[in-house]
XYZ file of C-alpha atoms in Angstrom:
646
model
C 78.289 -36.602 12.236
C 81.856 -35.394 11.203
C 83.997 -33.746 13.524
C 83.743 -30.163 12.375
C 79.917 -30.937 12.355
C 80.001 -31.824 15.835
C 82.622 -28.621 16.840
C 79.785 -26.462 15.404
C 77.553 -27.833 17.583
C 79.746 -27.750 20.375
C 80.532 -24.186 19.900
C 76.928 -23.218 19.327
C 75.657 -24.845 22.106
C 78.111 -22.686 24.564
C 77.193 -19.548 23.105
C 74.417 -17.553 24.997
C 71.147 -17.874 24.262
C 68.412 -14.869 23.563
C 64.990 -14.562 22.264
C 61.954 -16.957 22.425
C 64.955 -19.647 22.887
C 66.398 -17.820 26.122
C 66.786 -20.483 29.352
C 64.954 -17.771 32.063
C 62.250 -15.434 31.702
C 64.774 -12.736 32.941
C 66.775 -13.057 29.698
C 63.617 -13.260 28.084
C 62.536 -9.991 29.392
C 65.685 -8.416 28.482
C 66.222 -9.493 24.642
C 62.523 -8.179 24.902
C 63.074 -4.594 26.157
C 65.918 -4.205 23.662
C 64.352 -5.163 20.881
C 60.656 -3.672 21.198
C 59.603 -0.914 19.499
C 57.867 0.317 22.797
C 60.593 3.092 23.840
C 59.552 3.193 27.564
C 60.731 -0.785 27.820
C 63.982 -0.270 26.090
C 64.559 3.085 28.160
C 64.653 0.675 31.375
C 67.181 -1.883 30.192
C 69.746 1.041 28.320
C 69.361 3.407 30.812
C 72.448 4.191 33.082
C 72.350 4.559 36.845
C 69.626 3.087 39.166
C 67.550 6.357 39.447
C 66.808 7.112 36.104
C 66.130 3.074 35.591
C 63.723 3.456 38.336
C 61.649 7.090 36.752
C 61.796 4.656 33.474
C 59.641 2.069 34.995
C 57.333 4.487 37.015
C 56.721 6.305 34.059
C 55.892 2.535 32.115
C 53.850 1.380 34.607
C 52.123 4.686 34.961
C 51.313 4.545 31.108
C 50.314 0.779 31.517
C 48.031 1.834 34.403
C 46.488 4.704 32.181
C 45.445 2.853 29.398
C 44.010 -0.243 31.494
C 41.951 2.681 32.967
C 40.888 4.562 29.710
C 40.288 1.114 27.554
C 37.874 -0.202 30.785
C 36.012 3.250 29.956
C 35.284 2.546 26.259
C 34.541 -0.622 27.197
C 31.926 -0.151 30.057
C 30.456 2.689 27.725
C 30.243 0.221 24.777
C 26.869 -0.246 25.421
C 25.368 2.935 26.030
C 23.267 4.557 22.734
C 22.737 8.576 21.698
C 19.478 9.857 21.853
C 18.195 11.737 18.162
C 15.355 13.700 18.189
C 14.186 14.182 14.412
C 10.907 16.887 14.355
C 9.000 16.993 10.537
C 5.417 18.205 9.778
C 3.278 16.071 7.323
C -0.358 15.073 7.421
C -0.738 13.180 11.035
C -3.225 9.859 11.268
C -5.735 10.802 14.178
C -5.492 8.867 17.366
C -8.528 6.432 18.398
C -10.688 8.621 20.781
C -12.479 6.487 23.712
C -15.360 7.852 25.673
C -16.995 6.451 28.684
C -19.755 8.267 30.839
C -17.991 7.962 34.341
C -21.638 6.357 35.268
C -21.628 2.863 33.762
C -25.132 1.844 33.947
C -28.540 3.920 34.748
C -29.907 4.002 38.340
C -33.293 3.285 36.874
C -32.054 0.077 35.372
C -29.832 -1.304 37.982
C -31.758 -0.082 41.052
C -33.558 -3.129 41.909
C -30.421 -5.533 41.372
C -28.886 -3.064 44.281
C -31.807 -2.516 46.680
C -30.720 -4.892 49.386
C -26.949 -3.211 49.043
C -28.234 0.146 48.848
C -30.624 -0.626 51.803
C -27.355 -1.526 54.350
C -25.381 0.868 52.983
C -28.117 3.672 53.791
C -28.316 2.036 57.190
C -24.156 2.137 57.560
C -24.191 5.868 56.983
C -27.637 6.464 59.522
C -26.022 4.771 61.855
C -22.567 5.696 61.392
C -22.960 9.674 61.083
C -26.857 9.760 63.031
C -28.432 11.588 60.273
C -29.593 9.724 56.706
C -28.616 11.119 53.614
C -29.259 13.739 52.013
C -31.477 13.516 49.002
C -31.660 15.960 46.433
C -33.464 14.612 43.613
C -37.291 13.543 43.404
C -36.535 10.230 42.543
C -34.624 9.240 45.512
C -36.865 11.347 47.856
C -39.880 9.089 46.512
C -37.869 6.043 48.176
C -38.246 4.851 51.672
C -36.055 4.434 54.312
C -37.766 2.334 56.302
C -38.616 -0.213 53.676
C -37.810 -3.596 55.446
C -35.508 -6.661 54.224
C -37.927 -8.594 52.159
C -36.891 -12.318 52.868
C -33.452 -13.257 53.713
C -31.056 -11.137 53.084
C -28.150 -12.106 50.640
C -25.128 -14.670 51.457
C -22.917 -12.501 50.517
C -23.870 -9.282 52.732
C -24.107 -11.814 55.940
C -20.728 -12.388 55.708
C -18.946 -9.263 54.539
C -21.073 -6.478 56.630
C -19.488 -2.779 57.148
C -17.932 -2.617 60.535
C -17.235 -0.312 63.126
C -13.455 -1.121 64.754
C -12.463 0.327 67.953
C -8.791 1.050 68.805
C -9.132 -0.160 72.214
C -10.438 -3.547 71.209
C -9.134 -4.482 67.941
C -10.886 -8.533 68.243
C -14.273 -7.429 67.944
C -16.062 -4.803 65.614
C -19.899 -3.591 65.842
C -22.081 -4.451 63.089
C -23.694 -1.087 61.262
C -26.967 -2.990 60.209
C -27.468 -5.253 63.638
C -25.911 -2.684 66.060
C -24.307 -5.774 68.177
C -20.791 -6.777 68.247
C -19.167 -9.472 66.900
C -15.859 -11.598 67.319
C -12.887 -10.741 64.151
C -9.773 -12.405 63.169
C -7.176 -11.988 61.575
C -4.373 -9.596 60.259
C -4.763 -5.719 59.638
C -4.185 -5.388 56.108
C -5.167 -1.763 55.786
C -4.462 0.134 59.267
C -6.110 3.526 59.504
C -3.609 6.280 60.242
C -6.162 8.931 61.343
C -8.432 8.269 63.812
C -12.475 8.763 62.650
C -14.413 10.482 65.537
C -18.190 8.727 65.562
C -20.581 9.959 68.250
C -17.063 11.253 70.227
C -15.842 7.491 70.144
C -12.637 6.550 68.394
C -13.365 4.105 66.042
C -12.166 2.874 62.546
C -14.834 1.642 60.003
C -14.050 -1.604 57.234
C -15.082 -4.750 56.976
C -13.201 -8.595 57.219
C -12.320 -11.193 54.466
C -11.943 -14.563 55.107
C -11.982 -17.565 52.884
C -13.990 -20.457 52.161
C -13.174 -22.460 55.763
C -13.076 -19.081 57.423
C -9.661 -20.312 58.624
C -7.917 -17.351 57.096
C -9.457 -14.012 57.571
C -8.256 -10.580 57.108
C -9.224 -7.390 58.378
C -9.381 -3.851 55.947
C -9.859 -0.675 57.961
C -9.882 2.988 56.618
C -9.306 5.946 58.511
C -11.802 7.455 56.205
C -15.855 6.179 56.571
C -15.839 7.795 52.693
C -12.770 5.652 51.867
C -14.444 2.687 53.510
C -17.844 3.062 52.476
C -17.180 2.954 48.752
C -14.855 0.537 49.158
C -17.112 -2.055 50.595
C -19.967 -0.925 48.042
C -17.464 -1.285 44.885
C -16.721 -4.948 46.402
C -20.302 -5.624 46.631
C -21.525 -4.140 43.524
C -18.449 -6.366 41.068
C -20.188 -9.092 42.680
C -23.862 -8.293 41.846
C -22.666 -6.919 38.327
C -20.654 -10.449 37.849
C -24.038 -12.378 37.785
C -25.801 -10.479 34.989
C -25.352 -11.243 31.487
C -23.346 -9.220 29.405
C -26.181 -8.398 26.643
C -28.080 -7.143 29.523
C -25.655 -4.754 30.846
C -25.224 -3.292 27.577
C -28.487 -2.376 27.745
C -28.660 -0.590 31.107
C -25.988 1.210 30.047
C -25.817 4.186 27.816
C -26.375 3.840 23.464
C -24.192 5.680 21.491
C -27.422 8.012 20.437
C -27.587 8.997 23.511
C -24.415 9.640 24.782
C -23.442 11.581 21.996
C -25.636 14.685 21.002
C -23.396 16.454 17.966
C -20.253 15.251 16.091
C -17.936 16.936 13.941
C -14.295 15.732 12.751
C -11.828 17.988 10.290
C -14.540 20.420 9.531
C -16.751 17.594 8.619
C -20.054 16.331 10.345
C -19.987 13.274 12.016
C -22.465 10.886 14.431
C -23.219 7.765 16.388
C -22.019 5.236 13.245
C -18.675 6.496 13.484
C -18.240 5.575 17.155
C -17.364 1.634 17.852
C -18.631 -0.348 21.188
C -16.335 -0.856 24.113
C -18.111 -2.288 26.899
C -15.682 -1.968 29.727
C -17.109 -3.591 33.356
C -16.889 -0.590 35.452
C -17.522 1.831 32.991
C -20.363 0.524 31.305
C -20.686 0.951 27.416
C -17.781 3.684 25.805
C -17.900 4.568 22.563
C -14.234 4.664 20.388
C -13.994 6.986 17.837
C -11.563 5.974 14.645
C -11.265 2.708 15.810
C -9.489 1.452 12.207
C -13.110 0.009 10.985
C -12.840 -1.219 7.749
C -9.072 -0.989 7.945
C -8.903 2.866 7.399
C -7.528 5.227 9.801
C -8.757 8.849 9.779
C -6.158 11.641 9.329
C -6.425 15.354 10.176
C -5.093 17.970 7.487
C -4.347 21.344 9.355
C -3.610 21.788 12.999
C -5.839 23.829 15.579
C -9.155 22.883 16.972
C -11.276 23.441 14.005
C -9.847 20.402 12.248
C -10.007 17.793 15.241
C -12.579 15.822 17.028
C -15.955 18.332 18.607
C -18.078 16.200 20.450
C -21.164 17.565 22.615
C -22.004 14.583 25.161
C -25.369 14.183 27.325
C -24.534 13.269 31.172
C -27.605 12.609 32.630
C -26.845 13.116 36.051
C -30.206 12.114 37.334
C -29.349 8.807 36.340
C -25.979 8.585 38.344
C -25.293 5.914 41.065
C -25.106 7.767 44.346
C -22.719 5.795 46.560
C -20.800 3.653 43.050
C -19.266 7.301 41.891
C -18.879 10.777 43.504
C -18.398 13.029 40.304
C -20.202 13.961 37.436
C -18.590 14.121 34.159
C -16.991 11.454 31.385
C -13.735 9.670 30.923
C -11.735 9.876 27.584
C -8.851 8.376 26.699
C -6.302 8.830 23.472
C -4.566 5.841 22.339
C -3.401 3.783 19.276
C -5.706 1.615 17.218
C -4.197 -1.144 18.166
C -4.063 -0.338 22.184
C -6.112 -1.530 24.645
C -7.989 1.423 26.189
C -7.456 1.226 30.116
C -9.660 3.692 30.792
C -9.677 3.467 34.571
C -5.653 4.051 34.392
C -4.844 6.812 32.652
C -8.514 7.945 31.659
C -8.921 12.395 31.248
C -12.181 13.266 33.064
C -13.910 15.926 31.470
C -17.007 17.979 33.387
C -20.784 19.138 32.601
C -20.842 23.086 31.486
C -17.655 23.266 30.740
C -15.427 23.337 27.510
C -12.671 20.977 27.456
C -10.245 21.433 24.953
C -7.290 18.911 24.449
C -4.280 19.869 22.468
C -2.072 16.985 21.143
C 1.503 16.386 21.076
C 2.737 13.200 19.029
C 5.971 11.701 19.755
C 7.025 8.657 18.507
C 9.603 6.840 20.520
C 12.314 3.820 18.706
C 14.570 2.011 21.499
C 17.412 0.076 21.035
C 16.522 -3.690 22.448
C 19.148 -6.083 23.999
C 22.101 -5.878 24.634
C 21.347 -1.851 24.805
C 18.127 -2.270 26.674
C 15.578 -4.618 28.601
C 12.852 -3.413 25.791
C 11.012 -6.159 24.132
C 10.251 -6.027 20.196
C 6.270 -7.467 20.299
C 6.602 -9.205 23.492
C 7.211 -12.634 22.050
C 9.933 -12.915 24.281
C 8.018 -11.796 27.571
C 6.895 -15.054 29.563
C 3.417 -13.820 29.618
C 0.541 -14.855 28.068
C -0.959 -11.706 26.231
C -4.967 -12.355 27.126
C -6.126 -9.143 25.225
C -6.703 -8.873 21.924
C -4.052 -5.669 21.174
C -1.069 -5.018 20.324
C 1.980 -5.658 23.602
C 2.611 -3.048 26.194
C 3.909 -2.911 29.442
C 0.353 -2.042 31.041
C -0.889 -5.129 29.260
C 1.272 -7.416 30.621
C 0.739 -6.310 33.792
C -2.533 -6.603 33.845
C -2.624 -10.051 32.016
C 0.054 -11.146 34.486
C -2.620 -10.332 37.380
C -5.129 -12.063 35.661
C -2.975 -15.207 34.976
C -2.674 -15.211 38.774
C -6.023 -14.440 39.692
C -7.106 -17.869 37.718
C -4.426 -19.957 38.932
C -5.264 -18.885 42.757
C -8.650 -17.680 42.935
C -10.546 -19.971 40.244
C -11.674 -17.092 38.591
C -10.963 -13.623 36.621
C -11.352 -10.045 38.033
C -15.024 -8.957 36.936
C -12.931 -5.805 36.239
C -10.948 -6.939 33.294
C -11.718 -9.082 30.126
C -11.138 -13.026 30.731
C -9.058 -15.940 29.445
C -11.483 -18.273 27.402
C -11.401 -20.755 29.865
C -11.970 -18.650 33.317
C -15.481 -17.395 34.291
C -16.407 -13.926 35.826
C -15.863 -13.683 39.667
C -19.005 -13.791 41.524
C -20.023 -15.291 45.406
C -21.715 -18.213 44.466
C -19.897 -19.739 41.549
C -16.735 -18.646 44.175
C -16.765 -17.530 47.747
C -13.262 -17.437 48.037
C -12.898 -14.927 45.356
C -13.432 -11.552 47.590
C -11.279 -12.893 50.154
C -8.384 -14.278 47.511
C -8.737 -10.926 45.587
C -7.689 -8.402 47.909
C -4.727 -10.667 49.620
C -3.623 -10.907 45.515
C -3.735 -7.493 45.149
C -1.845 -7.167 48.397
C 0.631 -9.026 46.743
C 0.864 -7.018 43.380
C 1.405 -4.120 44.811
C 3.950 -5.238 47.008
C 5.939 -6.939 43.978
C 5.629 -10.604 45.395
C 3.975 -12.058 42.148
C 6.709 -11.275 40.385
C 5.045 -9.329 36.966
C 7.355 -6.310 37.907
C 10.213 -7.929 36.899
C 9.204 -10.291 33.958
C 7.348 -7.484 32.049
C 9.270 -5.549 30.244
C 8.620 -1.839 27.937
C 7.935 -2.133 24.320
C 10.776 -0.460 22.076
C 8.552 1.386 20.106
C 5.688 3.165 20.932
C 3.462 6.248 20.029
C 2.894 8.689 22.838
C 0.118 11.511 22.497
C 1.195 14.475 24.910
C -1.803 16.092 25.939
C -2.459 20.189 27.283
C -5.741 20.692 28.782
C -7.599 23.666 29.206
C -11.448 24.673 30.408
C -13.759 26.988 29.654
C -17.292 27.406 30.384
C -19.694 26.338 28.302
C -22.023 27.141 27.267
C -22.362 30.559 28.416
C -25.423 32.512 29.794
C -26.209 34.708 26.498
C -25.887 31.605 24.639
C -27.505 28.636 26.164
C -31.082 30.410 25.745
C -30.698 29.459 22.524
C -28.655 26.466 22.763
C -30.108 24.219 25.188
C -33.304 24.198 23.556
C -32.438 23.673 19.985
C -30.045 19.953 21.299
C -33.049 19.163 23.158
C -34.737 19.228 19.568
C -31.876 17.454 18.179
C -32.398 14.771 21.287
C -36.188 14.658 21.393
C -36.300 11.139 20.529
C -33.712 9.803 22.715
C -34.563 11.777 25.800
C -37.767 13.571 27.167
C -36.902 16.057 29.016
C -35.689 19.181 29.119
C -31.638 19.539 29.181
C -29.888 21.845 31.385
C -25.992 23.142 31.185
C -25.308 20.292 34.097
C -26.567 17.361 31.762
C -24.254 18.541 29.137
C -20.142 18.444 28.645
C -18.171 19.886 25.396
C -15.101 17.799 24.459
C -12.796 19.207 21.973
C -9.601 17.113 20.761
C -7.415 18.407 18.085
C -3.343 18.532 17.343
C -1.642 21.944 18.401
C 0.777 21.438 15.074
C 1.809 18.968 12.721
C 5.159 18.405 13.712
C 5.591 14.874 14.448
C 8.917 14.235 16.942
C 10.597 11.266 16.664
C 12.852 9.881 19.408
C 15.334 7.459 18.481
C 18.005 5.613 19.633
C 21.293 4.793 17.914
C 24.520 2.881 19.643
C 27.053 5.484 20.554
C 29.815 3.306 19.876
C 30.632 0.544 17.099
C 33.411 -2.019 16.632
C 35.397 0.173 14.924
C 35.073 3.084 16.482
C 36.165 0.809 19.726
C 39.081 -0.383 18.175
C 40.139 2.852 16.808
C 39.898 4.414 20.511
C 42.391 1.666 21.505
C 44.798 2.018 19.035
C 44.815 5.856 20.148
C 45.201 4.823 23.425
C 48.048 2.929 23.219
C 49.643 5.199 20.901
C 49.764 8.244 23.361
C 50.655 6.736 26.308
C 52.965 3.919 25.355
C 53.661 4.658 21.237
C 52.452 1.314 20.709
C 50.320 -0.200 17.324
C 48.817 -3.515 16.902
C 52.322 -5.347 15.907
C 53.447 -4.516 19.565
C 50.152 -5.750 21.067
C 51.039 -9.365 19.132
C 54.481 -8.653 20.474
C 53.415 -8.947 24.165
C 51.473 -11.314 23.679
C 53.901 -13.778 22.450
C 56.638 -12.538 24.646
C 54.670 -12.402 27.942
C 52.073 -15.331 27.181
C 53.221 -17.417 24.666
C 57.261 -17.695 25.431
C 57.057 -16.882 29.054
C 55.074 -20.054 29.192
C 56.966 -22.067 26.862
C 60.078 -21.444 29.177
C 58.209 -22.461 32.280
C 57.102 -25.419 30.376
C 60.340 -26.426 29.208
C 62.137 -25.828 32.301
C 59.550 -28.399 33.964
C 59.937 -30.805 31.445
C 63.349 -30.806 32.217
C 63.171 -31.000 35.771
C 60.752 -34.157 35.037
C 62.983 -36.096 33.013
C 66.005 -35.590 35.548
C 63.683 -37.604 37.990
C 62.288 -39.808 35.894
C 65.994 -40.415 35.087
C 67.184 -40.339 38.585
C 64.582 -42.587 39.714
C 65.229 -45.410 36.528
C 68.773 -45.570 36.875
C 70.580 -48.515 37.726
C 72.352 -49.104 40.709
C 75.981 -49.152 40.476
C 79.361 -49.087 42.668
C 79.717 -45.829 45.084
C 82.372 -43.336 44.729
C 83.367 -44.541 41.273
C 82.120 -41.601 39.164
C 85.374 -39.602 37.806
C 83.765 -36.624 35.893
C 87.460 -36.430 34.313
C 87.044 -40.177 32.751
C 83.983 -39.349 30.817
C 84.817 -40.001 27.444
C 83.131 -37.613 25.264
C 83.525 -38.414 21.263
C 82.884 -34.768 20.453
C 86.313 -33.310 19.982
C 86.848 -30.629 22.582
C 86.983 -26.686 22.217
C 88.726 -24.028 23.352
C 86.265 -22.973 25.844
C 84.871 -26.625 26.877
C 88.726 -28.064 27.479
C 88.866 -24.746 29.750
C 86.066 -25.857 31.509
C 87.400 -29.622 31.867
C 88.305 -30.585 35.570
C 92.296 -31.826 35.767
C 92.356 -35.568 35.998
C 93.365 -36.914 39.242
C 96.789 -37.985 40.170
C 98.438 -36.146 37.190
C 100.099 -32.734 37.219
C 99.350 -29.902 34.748
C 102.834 -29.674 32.143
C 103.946 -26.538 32.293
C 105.544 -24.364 29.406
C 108.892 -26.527 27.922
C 111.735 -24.474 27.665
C 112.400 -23.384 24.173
C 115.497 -25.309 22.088
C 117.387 -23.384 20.406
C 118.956 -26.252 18.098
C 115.882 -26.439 16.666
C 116.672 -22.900 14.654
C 119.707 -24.558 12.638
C 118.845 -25.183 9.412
C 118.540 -28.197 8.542
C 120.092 -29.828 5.079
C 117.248 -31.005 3.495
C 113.539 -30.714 4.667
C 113.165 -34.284 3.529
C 115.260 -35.630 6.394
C 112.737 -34.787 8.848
C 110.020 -36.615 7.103
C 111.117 -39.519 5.639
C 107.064 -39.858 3.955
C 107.499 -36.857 1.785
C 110.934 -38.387 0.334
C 110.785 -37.792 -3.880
C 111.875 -41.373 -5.387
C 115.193 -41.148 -6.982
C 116.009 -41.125 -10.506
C 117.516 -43.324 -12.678
């Protein structure tokens, strides 16, 4: 290198340093704060006196603080969607229309599968309230109540009799049918809270569960005999019900022709072909009305209840189960085509001589999935099997979660709902364990322990049929002279007997409106919108734009760490160097001996440490002889002599 080359250097290399290149992070900081084009930072380094330094970084770090704060905001809000509601009238599809008779099968049919449970039962309540029960039709006054067990009585009703609990003694119970006592076990699932007075005795009526070793029992009380009674009946009766074939219970139940008396749809007559058969296990055979049969859905053209569904349905009360349901009336339930009708959820009961007219709502709701949501598109992505035959919902996949369970643990299906291919109906003999196994797993369901809470999961989009109900009675006394004998003339060959106003319940189901609402969800925020509420963020409190964002981020991330890095990089090379060095003579080193072959500068000979032993010249004084002229400059230097001439 030549030696104005390495005076450059030299020179260079004493001058101080700013920028990326600076030796400390404090210098870094400053070069930073005067060169920003964030006016708060450059207000704290050119600012004069202490105090107004100090409001200059309060009011910084105050700004600093305030967007942190407002930018966490749009973040956390990022996610959260606006709600539209959208209302336009247009012809509306009709709903599918289920009806069940809230009797599933005829007494006539069924009564000699129930004698033996009817028989106990009748005994429960003799001996329970000391007076039999009260019969009010001919049929049932025709029956005996002394009429004996005829052989040995069930398996089944052996070990799961009614009971009689007293709150003194909780270990044994008195048997309704036997009148003795006998030893129980186990837990108290169900623990009356009101105490049932029988024959001035405090005593609690329900009956004990135990499984197939009768090593686990459990005990169900009611403070209700009602409660318990129809309980223990509706335990027995499943099981009866399970062991009859399905063809057969269709035909105890009630035919479409006589269920349904008149028709009429959109000002149009309608009848027994347009209904479709939904056999449903405690209900008995319903009837579905638009059910999408030959891939057509019925529509309704004007609003009102001249245009919707007017159905006149025969009860039959005489043919009601006395101690399987309390009420008299049917069950109808409005729901998509491609819904599974759970009747016994969220089922409308509609009674005899009345009018019931149901005005519909329809709303159709759109929700945003994930990240917005915990909705699930078609339930693909649900971790339950789907075991109906219909389209997902969130009452399906409870139920089919229940069911899943109910196989796995019990062997078997709940006679209640329809069945996985490979499970079989739940009955006593093909599975004693079932009753007991039943009611702990529905302990469990309700409790939340299985677990189908959590996993299933709302459907994002979903048709929802709000309904208004009103009564009126029907049909009324000027008009049922005429009336009731002119549908017993329509139902002459489906009936034979005379029909009364009780037999008979109007159902009327029609839209208020066309005006179809529409509920959907949009996000509330998008990328840009989030970037542009940063940018005006940063721009009010601290007049910043994106170039000052990159600015801090190379300053405070990117050079701050390069000068931490380089100033341990240095460190570890001065003891990798101290540590490698060879050893050499003490006390020799003479920092004023090192010979340096860089020419020295001004500032570095300044610097330079006197050499030892040797005094500092001072100033010569001046010589004046020096200021004669001399005679010739070339006597002084005898190089720059011109050659003489010749």
């Amino acid at each position: 290198m030549a030696p104005g080359e390495k005076i450059k250097a030299k020179i260079k290399k004493n001058l101080p340093v700013t920028g990326p290149q600076a030796p400390t992070i404090k210098e870094l900081m400053r070069w930073y704060c005067l060169n920003t084009n964030t006016h708060g930072c450059r207000r704290i380094v050119v600012s004069r006196g202490r105090l107004r330094r100090l409001l200059w970084v309060l009011f910084t770090l105050t700004a600093v603080a305030l967007i942190f704060w407002h930018c966490a905001l749009l973040i956390s809000s990022f996610y959260t969607v606006s709600v539209s509601i959208k209302v336009h009238f247009q012809k509306l599809d009709f709903p599918a229309v289920t009806i069940c008779n809230i009797n599933p099968y005829k007494y006539s049919a069924v009564r000699d599968l129930l004698a033996d449970l009817e028989q106990e039962t009748r005994t429960a309540l003799k001996n329970l309230y000391g007076f039999p029960e009260n019969k009010s039709r001919k049929r049932r006054e025709a029956e005996s109540w002394t009429s004996a067990w005829e052989g040995t009585r069930p398996k089944f009703l052996k070990l799961v009799p009614l009971l009689a609990f007293s709150q003194d003694e909780t270990s044994k119970a008195r048997d309704f049918l036997t009148g003795r006592k006998r030893k129980v076990s186990g837990s108290i699932i169900h623990k009356a809270s009101d105490v049932m007075h029988v024959h001035e005795s405090k005593e609690v009526v329900g009956f004990q569960l135990c499984s197939n070793d009768t090593s686990k029992c459990a005990v169900y009380t009611f403070s209700s005999g009602v409660n318990a009674i129809q309980e223990w009946y509706k335990l027995h009766y499943m099981n009866i019900m399970a062991q009859v074939p399905l063809e057969k219970k269709i035909n105890m139940s009630y035919s479409a022709e006589e269920l349904l008396v008149t028709c009429f749809f959109d000002g149009m007559s309608c009848d027994a072909r347009n209904f479709t058969l939904f056999h449903h296990p405690m209900y008995g055979n319903c009837y579905t009305f638009n059910n999408r049969e030959n891939e057509t859905i019925l529509s309704t053209s004007m609003g009102g209840s001249e245009y919707g569904l007017q159905v006149i349905l025969y009860i039959n009360e005489e043919e009601y189960n006395p101690f399987l349901v309390s009420s008299t009336g049917a069950k109808v339930i409005v729901h998509r085509q491609d819904e599974y009708p759970f009747i016994e959820d969220i089922g409308t009961e509609i009674e005899t001589a009345m009018a019931t007219s149901i005005g519909m709502h329809l709303t159709e709701s759109f929700k945003l999935s994930e990240p917005y949501s915990q909705c699930t598109e078609d339930g693909s992505d649900v971790p339950i099997s789907n075991i109906y035959n219909a389209a997902y919902s969130l009452q399906i996949c409870l139920h089919s979660c229940f069911q899943t369970k109910m196989v796995e643990k019990c062997g078997c299906a709940q006679y209640s709902q329809p069945l996985p291919p490979a499970a079989n109906y739940c009955n006593y003999q093909q599975h004693p364990n079932w009753m007991y196994c039943y009611y702990q797993l529905h302990q469990a369901f309700v409790r939340e322990e299985l677990g189908c809470q959590s996993v299933c999961r709302e459907a994002c989009s979903f048709k929802e049929w709000t309904l208004t109900t009103s009564l009126a009675q029907w049909p009324s006394e000027v008009s049922e002279k005429w009336l009731l004998p002119v549908l017993t003339w329509d139902q002459g060959q489906q009936i034979k007997k005379k029909l009364n106003k009780t037999d008979l319940a109007k159902l009327l189901i029609f839209y208020k409106d066309l005006n179809q609402r529409s509920i959907m969800e949009s996000p509330a925020n998008s990328i840009e919108m989030l970037l542009s509420n940063f940018g005006g963020q940063l721009g009010l409190w601290m007049s910043c734009s994106v170039v000052c964002v990159i600015e801090i981020i190379e300053v405070f991330f990117i050079d701050s760490f390069s000068i931490i890095a380089r100033r341990q990089w240095h460190k570890a090379k001065e003891w990798w160097a101290r540590r490698h060095a060879p050893p050499g003579p003490q006390g020799q080193d003479n920092l004023g001996l090192d010979i340096d072959d860089d020419l020295p500068t001004f500032t570095s000979a300044l610097r330079l440490p006197p050499a030892p032993g040797t005094e500092v010249p001072g100033t010569p004084p001046p010589r004046y002889n020096t200021l004669r002229l001399e005679r010739a400059f070339s006597d002084q230097l005898t190089d720059t002599q011109m050659p003489a001439e010749s």
